[in-house]
Tab-separated table of C-alpha atoms and ligand atoms in Angstrom:
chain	number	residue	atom	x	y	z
N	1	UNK	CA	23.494	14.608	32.137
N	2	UNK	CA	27.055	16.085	30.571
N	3	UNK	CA	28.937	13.552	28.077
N	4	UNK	CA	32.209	14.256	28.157
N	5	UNK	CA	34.361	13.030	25.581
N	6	UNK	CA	35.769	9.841	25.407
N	7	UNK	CA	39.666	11.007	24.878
N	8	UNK	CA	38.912	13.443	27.526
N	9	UNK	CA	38.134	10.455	30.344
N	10	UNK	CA	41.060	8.843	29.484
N	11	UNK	CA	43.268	11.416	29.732
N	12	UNK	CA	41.739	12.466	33.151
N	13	UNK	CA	42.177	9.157	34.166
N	14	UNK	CA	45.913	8.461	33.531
N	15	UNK	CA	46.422	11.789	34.951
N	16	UNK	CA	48.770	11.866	38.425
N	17	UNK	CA	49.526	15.546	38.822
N	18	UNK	CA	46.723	17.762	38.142
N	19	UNK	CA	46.526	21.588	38.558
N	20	UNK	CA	43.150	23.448	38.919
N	21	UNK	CA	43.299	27.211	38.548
N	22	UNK	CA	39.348	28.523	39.483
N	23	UNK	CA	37.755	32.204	38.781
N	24	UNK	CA	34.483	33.506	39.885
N	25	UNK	CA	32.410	31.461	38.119
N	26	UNK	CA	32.396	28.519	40.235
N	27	UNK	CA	31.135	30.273	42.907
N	28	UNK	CA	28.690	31.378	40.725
N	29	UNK	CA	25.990	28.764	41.715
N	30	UNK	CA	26.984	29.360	45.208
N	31	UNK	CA	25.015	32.992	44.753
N	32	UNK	CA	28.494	34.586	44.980
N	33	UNK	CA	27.970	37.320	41.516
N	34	UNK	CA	31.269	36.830	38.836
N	35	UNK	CA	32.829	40.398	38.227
N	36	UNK	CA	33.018	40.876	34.222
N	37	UNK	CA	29.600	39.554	33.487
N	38	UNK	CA	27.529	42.385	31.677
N	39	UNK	CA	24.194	42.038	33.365
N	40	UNK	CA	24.947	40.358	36.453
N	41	UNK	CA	28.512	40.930	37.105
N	42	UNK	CA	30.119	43.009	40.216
N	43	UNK	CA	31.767	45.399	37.579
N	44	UNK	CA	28.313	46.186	35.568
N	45	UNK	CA	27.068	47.419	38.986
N	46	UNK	CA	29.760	48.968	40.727
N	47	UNK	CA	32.919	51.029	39.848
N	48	UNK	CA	35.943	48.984	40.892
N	49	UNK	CA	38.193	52.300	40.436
N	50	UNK	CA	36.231	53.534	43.442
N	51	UNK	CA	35.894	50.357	45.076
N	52	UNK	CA	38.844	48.197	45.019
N	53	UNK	CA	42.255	49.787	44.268
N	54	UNK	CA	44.656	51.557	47.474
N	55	UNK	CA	43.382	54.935	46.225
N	56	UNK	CA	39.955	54.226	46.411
N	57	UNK	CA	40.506	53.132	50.410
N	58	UNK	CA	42.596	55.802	50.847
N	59	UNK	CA	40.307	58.502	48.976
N	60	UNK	CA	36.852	57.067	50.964
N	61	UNK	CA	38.058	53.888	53.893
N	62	UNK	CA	34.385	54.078	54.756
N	63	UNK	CA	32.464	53.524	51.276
N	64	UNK	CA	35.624	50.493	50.732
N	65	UNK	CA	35.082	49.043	53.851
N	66	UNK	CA	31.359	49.170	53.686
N	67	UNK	CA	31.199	47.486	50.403
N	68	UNK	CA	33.540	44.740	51.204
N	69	UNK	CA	31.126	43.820	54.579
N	70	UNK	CA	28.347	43.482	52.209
N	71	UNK	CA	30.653	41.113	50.080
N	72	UNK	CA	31.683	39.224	53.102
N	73	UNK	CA	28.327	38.772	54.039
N	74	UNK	CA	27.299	37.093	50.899
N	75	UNK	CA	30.577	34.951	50.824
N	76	UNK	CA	29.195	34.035	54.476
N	77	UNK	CA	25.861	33.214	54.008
N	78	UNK	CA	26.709	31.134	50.650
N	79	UNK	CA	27.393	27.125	50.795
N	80	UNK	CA	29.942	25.762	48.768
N	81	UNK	CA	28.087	23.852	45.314
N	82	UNK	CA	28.659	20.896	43.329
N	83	UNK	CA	31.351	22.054	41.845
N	84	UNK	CA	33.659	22.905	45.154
N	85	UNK	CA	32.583	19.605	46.464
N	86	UNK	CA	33.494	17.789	42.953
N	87	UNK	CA	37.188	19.294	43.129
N	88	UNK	CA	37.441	17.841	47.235
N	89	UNK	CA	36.939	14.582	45.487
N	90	UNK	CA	39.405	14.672	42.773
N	91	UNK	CA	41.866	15.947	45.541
N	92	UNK	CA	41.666	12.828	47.168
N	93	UNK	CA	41.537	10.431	43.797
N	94	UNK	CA	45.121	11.898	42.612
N	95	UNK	CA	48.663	11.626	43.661
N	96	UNK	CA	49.581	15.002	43.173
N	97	UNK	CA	46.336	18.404	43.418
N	98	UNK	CA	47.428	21.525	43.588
N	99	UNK	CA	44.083	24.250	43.337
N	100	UNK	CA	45.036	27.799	42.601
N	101	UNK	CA	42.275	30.044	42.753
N	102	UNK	CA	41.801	33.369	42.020
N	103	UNK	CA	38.884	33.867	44.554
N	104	UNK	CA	38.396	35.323	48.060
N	105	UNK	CA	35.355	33.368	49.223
N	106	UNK	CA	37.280	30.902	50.878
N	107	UNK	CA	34.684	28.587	49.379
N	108	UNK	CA	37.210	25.458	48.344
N	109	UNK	CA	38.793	25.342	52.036
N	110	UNK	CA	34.704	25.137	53.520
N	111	UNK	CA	34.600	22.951	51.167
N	112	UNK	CA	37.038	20.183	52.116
N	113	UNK	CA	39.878	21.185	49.543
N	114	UNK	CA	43.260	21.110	51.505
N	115	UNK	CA	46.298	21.637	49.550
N	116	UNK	CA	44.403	25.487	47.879
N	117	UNK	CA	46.728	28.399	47.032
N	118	UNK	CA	44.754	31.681	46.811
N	119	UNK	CA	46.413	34.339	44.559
N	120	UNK	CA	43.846	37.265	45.305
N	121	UNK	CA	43.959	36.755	48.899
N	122	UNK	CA	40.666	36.031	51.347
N	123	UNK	CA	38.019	38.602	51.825
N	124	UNK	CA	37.649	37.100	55.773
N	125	UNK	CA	40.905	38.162	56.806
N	126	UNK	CA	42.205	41.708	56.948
N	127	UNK	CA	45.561	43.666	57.135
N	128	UNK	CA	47.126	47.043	58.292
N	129	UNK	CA	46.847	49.470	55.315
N	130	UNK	CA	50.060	51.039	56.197
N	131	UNK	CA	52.354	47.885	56.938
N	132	UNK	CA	50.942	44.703	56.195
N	133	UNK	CA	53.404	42.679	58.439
N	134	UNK	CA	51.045	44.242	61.070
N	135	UNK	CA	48.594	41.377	60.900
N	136	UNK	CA	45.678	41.451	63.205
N	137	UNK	CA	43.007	38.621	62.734
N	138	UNK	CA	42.055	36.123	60.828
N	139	UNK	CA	38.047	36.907	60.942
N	140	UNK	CA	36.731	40.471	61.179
N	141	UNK	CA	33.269	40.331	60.791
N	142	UNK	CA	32.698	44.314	61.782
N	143	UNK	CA	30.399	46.552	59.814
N	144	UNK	CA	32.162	49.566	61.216
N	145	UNK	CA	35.656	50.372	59.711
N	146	UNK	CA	38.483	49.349	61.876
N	147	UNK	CA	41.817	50.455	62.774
N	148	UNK	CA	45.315	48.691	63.675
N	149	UNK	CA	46.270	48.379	67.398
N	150	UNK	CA	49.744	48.571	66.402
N	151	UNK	CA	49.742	52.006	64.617
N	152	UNK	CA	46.489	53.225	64.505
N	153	UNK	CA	46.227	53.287	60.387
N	154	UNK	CA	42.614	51.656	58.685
N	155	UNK	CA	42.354	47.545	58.764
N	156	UNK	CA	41.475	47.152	55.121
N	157	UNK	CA	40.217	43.653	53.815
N	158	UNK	CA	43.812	40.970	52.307
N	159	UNK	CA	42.642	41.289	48.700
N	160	UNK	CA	44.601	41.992	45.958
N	161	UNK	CA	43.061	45.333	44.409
N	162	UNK	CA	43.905	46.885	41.153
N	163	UNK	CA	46.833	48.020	40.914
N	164	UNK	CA	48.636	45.591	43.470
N	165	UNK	CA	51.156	42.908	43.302
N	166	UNK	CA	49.573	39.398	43.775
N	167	UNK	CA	51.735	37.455	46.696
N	168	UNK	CA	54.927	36.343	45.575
N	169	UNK	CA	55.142	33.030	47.347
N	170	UNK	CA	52.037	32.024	46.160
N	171	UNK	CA	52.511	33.132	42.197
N	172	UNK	CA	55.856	31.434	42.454
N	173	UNK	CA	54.165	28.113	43.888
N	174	UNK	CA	50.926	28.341	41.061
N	175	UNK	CA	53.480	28.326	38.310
N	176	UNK	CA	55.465	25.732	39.619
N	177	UNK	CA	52.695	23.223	39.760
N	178	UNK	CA	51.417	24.272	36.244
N	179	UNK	CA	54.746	23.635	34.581
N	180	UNK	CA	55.484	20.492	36.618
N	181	UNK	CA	51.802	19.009	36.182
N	182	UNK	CA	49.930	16.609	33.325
N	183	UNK	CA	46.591	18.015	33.202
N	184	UNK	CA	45.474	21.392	34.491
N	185	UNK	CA	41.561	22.524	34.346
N	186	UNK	CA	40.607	26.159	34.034
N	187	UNK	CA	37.219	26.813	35.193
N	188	UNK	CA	35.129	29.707	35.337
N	189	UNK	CA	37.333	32.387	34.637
N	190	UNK	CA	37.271	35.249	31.926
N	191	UNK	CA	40.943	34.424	32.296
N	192	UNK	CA	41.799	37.613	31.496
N	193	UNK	CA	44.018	39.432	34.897
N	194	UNK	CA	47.519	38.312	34.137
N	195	UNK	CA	49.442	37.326	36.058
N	196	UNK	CA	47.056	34.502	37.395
N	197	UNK	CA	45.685	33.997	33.385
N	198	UNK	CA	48.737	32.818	32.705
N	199	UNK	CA	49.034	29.737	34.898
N	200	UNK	CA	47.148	27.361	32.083
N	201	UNK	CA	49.156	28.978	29.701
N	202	UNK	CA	52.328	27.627	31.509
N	203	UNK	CA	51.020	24.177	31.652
N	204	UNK	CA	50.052	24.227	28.351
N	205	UNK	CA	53.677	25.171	27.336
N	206	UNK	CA	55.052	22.612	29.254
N	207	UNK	CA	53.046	19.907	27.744
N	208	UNK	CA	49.880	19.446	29.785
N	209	UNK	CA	46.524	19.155	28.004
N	210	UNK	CA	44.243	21.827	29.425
N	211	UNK	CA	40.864	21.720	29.967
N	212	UNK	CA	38.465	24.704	30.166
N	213	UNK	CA	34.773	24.608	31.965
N	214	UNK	CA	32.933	27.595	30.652
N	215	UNK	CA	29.758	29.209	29.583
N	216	UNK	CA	31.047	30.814	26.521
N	217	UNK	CA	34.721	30.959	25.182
N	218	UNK	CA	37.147	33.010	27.025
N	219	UNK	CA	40.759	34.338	25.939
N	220	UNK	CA	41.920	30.887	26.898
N	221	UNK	CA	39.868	28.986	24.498
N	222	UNK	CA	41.836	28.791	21.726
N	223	UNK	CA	44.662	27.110	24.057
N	224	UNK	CA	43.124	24.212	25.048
N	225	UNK	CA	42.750	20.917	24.784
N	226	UNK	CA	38.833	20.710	25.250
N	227	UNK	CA	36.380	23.585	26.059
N	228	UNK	CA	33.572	21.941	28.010
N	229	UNK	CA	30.457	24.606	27.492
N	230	UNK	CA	27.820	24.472	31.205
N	231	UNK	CA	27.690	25.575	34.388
N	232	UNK	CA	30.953	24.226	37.091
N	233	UNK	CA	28.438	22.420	39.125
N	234	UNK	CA	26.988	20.699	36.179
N	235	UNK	CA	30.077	19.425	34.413
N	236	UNK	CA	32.703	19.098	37.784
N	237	UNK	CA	30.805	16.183	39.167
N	238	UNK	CA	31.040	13.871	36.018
N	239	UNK	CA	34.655	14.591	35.571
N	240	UNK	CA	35.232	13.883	39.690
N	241	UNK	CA	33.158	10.504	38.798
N	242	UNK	CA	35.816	9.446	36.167
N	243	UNK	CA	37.761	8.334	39.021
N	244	UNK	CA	35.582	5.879	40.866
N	245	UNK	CA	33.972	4.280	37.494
P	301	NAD	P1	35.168	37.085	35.853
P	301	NAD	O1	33.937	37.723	36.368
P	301	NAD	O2	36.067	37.898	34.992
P	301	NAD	O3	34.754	35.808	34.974
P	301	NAD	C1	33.849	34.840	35.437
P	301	NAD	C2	33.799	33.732	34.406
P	301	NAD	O4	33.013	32.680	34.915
P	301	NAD	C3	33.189	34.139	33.057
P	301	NAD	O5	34.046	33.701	32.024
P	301	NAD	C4	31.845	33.397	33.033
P	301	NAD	O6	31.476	33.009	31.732
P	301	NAD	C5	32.152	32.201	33.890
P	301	NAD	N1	30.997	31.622	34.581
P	301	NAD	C6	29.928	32.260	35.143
P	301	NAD	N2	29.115	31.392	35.757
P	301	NAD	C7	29.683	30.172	35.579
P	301	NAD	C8	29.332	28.872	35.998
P	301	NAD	N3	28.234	28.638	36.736
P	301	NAD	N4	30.139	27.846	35.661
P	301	NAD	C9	31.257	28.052	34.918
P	301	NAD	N5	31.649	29.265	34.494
P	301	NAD	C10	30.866	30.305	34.827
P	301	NAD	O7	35.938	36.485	37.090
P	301	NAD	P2	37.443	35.984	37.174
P	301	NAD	O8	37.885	35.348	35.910
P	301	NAD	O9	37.569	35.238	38.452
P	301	NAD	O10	38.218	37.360	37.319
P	301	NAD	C11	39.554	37.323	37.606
P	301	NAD	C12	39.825	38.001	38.882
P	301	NAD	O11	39.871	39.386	38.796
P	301	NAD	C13	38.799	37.752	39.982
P	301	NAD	O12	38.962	36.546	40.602
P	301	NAD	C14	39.062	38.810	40.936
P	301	NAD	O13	39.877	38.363	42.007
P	301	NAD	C15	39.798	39.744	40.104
P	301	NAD	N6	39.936	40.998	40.632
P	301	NAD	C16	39.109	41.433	41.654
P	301	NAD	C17	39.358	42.576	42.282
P	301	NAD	C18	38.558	43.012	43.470
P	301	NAD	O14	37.415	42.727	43.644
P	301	NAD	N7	39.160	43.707	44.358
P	301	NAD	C19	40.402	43.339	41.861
P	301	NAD	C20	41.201	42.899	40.830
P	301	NAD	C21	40.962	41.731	40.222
């Protein structure tokens, strides 16, 4: 049982153009590991300087490629959680949804989430590492590294790695909605990578309340409105209920 506040369910309610920006942590529950967590995080584990930036897939394709299957595996195997589903329902209680997430699992579309703009990219699909108009497939479930039938350079996965610009298009359409919208809800990110961190920022600047659903405070805390403190898949559901109550 979560209580959230009373101010908070009124404002939720009266909202008609809500913005949710999502981070790692709400795939979390799915099994899907967050990346800056110290014990259980991607980062603790692995290196991302030799995992996920262009010169690490152009120092060592193989060891890149490899890691990402293993990642796309997981993302496979994993079912969407209370908290994905929560968000497909708030989708269809409001006017205006916008969902801007910073994550590759492609979790909120199996979900049911329709109108989703994904700033990181999508670990299923993959792109020509030497010109990424050359796009192959949407799917590429292959262990073994592949290579483009156009020009012959490495397929690498359509994530945004270190180092790399995040899509224009869909940055410029994630800070729309934030400045245009009433309430926007930041959940489980560090919210720490800028550009994407700054979407609640926006919103807060142009007069939405924010709302953050955390485990612990993150650089965004002192921003917001309310900090709700549990899990995505225990909170999401009671806030999704405000609508049908
Ligand atoms: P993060 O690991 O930095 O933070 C996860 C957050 O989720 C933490 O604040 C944690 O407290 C919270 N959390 C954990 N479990 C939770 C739960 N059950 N409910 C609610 N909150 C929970 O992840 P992030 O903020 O998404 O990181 C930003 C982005 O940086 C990532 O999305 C990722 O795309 C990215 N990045 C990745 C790569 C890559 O892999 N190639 C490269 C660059 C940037």
């Amino acid at each position: 049982m979560f209580n959230l506040p009373k101010d908070l369910i009124k404002i939720i309610n009266q909202s008609q153009r809500m913005v949710v920006f999502t981070g790692a942590g709400i795939s979390a529950e799915s099994g899907i590991p967050t990346f800056r967590e110290a014990q259980t995080g991607l980062w603790a584990k692995y290196d991302p300087m030799q995992l996920a930036t262009p010169q690490a897939f152009a120092k060592n394709p193989e060891l890149v490629w490899q890691w990402y299957a293993w990642r796309r595996k997981l993302v496979q195997a994993a079912q969407p959680n209370a908290a994905h589903l929560a968000l497909v329902d708030l989708e269809a209680s409001l006017p205006d949804f916008v969902l801007v997430t910073q994550n590759v699992d492609g979790l909120h579309q199996r979900a049911g989430s329709k109108n989703v703009i994904e700033l990181h990219g999508n670990i299923n699909r993959i792109k020509c590492f030497f010109d990424a108009s050359h796009v192959i497939a949407e799917q590429c479930y292959d262990d073994n590294l592949p290579s483009c039938p156009v020009c012959s350079a490495n397929l690498r996965p359509d994530v945004v790695w270190f180092g790399e610009s995040l899509p224009e298009e869909a940055l410029r359409q994630a800070f729309n909605a934030a400045e245009n919208c009433d309430l926007c809800l930041s959940i489980g990110t560090s919210a720490l990578i800028y550009p994407a961190a700054g979407i609640p920022l926006a919103a807060k600047q142009a007069g939405a309340r924010v709302v953050e659903i955390n485990l612990s405070p993150t650089a965004l805390s002192e921003h917001t409105d309310f900090t709700l403190f549990g899990t995505a898949a225990q909170i999401l559901p009671y806030i999704s209920a405000t609508f049908s109550s």
